[in-house]
Short mmCIF file of N, CA, C and O in Angstrom, two decimals:
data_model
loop_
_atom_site.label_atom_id
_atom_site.label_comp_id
_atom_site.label_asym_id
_atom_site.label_seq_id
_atom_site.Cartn_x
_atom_site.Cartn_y
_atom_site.Cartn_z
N UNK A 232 4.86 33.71 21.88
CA UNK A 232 4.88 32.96 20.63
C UNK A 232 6.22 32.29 20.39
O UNK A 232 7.32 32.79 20.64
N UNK A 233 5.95 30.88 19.79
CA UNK A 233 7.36 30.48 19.15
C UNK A 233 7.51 30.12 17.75
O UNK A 233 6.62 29.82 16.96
N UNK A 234 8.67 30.19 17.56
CA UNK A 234 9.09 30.34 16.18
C UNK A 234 9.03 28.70 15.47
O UNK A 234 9.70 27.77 15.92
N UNK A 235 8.33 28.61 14.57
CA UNK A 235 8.68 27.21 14.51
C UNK A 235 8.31 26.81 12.98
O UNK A 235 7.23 27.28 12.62
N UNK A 236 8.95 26.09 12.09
CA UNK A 236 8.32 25.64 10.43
C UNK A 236 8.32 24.10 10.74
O UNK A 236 8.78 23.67 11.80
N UNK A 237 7.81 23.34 9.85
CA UNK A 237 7.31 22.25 9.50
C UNK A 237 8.86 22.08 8.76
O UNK A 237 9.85 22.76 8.49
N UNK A 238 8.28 20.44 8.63
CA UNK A 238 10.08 20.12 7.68
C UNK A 238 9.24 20.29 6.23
O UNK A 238 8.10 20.16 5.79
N UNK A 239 10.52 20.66 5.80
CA UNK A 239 10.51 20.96 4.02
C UNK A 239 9.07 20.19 2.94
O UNK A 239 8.42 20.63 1.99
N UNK A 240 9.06 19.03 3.62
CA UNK A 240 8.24 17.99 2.39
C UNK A 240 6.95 18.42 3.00
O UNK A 240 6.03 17.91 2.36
N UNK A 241 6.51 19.20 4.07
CA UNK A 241 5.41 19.43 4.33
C UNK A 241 4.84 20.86 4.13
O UNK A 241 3.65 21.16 4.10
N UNK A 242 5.85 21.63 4.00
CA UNK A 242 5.89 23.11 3.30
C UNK A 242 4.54 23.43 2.05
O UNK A 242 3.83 24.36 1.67
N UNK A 243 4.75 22.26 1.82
CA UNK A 243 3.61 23.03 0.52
C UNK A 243 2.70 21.20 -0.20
O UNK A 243 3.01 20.01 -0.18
N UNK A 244 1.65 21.94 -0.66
CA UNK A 244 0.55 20.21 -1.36
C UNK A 244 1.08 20.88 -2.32
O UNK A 244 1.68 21.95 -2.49
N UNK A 245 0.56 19.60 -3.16
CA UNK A 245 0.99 18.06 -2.58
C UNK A 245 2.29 17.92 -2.43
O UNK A 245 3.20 18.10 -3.23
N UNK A 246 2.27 17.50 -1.08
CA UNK A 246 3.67 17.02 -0.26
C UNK A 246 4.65 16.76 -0.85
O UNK A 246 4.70 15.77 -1.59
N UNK A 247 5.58 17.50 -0.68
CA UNK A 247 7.34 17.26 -1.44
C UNK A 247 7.11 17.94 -3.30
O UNK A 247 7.99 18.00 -4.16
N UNK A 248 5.52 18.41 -3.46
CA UNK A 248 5.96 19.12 -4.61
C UNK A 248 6.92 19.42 -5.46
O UNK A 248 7.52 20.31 -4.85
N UNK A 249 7.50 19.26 -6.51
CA UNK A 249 8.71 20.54 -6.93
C UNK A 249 7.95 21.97 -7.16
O UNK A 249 6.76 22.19 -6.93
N UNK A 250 8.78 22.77 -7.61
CA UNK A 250 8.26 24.21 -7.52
C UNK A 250 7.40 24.59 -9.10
O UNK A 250 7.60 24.02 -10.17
N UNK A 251 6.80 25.29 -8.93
CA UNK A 251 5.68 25.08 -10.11
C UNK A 251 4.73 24.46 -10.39
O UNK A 251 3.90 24.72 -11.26
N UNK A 252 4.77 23.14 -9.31
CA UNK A 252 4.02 21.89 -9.39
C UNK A 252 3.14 22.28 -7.97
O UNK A 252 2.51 21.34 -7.49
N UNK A 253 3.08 23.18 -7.49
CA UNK A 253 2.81 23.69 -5.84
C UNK A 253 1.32 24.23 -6.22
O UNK A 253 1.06 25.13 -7.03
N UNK A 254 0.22 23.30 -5.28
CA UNK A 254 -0.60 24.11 -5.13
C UNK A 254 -0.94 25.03 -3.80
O UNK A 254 -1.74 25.96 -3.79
N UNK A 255 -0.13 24.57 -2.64
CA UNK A 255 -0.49 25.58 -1.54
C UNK A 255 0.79 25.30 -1.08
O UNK A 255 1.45 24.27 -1.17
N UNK A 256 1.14 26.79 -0.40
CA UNK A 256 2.45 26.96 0.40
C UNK A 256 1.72 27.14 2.21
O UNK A 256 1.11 28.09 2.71
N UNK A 257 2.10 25.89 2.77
CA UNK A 257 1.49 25.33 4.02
C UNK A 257 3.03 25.97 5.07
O UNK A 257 4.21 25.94 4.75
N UNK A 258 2.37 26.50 6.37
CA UNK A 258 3.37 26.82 7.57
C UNK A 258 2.27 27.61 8.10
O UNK A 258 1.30 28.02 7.46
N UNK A 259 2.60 27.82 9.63
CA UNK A 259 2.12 28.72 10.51
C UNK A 259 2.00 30.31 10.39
O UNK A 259 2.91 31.05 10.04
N UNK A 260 0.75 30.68 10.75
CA UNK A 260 0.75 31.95 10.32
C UNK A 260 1.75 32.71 12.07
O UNK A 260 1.80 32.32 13.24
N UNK A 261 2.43 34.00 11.26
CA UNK A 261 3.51 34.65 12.13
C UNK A 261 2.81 34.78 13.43
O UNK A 261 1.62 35.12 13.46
N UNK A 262 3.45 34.52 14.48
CA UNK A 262 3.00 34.57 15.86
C UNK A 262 1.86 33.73 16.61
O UNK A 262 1.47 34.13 17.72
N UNK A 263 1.27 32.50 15.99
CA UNK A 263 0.60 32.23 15.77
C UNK A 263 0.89 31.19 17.21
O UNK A 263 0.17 31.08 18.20
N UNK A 264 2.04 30.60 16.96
CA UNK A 264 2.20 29.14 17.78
C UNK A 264 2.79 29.35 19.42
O UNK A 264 3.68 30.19 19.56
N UNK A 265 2.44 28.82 20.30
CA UNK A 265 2.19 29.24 21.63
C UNK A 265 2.47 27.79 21.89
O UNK A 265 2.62 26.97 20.98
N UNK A 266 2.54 27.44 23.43
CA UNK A 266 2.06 26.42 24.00
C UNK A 266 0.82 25.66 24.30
O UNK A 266 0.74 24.64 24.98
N UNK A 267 -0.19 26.36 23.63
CA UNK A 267 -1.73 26.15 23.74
C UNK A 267 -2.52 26.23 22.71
O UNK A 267 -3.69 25.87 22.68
N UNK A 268 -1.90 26.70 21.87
CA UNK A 268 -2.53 27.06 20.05
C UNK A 268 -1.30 27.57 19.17
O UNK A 268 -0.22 28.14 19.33
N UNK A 269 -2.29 26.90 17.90
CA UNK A 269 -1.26 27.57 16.86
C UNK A 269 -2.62 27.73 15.31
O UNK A 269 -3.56 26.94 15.19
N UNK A 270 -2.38 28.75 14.47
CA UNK A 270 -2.57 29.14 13.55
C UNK A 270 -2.05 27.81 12.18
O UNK A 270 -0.95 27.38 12.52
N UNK A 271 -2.25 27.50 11.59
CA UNK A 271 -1.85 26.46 10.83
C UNK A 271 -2.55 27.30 9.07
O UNK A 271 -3.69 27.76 9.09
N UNK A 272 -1.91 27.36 8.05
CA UNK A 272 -2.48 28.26 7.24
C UNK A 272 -2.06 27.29 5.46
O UNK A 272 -0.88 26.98 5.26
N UNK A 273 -2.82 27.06 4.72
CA UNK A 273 -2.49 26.96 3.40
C UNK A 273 -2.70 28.09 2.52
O UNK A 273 -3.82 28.60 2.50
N UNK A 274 -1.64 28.63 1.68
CA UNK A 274 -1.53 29.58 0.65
C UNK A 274 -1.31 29.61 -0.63
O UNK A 274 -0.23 29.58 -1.22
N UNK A 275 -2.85 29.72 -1.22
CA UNK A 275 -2.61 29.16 -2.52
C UNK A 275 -1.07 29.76 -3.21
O UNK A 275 -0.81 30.93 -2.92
N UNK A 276 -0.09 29.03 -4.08
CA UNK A 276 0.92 29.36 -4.54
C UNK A 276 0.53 30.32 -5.85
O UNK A 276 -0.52 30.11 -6.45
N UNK A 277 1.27 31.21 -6.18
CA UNK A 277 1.22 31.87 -6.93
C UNK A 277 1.32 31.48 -8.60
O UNK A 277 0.76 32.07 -9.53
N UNK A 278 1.99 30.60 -8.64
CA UNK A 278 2.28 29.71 -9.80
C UNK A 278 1.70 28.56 -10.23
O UNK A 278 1.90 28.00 -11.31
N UNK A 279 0.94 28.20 -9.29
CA UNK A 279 -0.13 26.60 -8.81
C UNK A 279 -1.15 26.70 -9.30
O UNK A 279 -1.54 27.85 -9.49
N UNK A 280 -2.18 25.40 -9.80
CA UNK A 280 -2.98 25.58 -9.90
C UNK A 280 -4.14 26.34 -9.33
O UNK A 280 -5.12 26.52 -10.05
N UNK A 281 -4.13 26.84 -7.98
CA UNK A 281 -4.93 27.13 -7.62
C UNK A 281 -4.46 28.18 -7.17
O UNK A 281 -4.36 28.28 -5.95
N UNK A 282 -4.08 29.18 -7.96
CA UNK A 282 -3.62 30.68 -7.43
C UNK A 282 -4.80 31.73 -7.81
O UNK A 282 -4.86 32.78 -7.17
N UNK A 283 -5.49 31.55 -8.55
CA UNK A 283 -6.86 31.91 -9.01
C UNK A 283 -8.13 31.75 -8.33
O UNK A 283 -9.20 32.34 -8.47
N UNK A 284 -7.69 30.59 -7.39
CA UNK A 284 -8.93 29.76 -6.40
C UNK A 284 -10.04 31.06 -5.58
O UNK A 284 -9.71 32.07 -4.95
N UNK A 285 -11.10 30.64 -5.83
CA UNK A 285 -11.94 31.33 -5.14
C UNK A 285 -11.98 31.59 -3.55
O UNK A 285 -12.44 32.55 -2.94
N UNK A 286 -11.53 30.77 -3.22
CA UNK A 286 -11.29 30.54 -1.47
C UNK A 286 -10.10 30.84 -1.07
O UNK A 286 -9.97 30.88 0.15
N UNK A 287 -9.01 31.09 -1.81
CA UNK A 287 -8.24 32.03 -1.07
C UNK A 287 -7.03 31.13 -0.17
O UNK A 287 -6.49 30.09 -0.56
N UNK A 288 -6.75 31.88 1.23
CA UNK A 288 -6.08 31.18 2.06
C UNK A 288 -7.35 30.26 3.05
O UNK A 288 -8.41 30.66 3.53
N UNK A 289 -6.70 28.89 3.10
CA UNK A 289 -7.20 28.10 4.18
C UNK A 289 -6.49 28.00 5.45
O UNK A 289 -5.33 27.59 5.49
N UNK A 290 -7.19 28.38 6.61
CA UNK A 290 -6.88 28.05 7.72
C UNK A 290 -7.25 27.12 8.97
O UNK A 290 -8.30 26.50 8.80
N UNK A 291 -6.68 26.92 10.07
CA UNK A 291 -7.28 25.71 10.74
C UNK A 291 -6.34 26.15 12.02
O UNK A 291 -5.19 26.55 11.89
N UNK A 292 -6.94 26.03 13.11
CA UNK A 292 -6.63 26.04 14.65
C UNK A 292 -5.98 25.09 15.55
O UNK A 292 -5.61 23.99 15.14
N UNK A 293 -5.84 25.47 16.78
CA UNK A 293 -5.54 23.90 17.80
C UNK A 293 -6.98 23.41 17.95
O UNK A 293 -7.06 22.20 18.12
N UNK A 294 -8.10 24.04 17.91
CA UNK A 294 -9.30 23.27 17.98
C UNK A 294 -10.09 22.54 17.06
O UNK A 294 -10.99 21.73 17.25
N UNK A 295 -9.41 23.13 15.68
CA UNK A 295 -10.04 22.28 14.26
C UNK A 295 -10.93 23.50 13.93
O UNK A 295 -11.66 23.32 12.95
N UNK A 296 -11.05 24.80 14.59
CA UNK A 296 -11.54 26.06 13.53
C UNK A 296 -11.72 26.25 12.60
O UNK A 296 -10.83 27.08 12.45
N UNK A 297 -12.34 26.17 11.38
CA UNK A 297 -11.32 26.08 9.67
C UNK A 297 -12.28 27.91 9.33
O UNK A 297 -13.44 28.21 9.61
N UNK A 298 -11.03 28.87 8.58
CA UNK A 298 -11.39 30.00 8.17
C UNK A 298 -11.03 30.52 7.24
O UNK A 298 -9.85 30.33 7.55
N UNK A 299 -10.93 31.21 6.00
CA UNK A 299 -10.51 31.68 4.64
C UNK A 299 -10.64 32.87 5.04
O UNK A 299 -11.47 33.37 5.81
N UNK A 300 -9.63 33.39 4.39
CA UNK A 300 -9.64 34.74 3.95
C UNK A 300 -8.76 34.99 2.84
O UNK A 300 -7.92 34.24 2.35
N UNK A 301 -9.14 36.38 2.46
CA UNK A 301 -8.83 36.66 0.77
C UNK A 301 -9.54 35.97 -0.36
O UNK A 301 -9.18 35.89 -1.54
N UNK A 302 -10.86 35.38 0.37
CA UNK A 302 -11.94 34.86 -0.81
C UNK A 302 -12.83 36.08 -1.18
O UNK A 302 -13.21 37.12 -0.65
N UNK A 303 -12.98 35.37 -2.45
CA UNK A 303 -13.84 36.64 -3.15
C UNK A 303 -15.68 35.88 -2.82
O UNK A 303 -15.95 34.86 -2.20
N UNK A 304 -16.57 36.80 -3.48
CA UNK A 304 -18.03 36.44 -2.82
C UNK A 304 -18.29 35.46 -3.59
O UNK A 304 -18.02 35.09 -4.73
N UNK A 305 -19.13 34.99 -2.31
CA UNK A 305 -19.94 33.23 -2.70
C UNK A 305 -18.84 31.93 -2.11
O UNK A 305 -19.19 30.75 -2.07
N UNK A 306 -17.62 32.37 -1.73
CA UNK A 306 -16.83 31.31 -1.19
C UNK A 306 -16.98 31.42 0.43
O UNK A 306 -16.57 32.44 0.98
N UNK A 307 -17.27 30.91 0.79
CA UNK A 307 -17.24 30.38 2.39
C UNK A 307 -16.69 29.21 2.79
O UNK A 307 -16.46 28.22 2.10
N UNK A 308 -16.38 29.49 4.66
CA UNK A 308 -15.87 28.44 5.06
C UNK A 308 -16.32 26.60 4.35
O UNK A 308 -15.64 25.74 3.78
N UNK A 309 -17.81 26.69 4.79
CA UNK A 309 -18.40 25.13 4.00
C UNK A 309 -18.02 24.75 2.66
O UNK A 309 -17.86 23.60 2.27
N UNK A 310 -17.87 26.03 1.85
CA UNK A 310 -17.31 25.53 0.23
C UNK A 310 -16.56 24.97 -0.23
O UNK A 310 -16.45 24.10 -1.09
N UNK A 311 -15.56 25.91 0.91
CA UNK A 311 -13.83 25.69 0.63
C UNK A 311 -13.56 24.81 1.18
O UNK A 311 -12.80 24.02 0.61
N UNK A 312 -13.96 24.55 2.33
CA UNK A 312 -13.39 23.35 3.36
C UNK A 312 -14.06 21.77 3.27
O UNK A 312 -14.00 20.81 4.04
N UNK A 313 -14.60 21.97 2.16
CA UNK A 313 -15.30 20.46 1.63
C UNK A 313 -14.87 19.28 0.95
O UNK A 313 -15.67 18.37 0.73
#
């Protein structure tokens, strides 16, 4: 695995946010990024509108995978990722 973040303005939506104004805190999930794949993850912010969100964390692959977790029931991949 390698270690790697995105630059700052891409850290979190909408892009270049200020803080409070954050609805997802965007970077690679830990260990994730390789030479062949990487984990790519949005987290709803705690302070954001959507810290309450039913769907949770969004995720997405080197293949275009898309997966949530920490949703509560009735949210699925198709819901969230629409």
């Amino acid at each position: 695995p390698v270690a790697a973040a995105l630059p700052p303005a891409l850290q979190v939506s909408p892009r270049g946010a200020a803080s409070g104004a954050q609805a997802y805190n965007i970077g690679f999930v830990a260990n994730s990024l390789t030479a062949t794949g990487f984990i790519l993850q949005a987290v709803p912010s705690s302070t954001g509108q959507m810290a309450t969100d039913k769907c949770g964390t969004l995720q997405i692959n080197q293949v275009g995978r898309r997966t949530v977790t920490g949703n509560t029931a009735g949210a699925t991949v198709d819901t969230c990722w629409r």
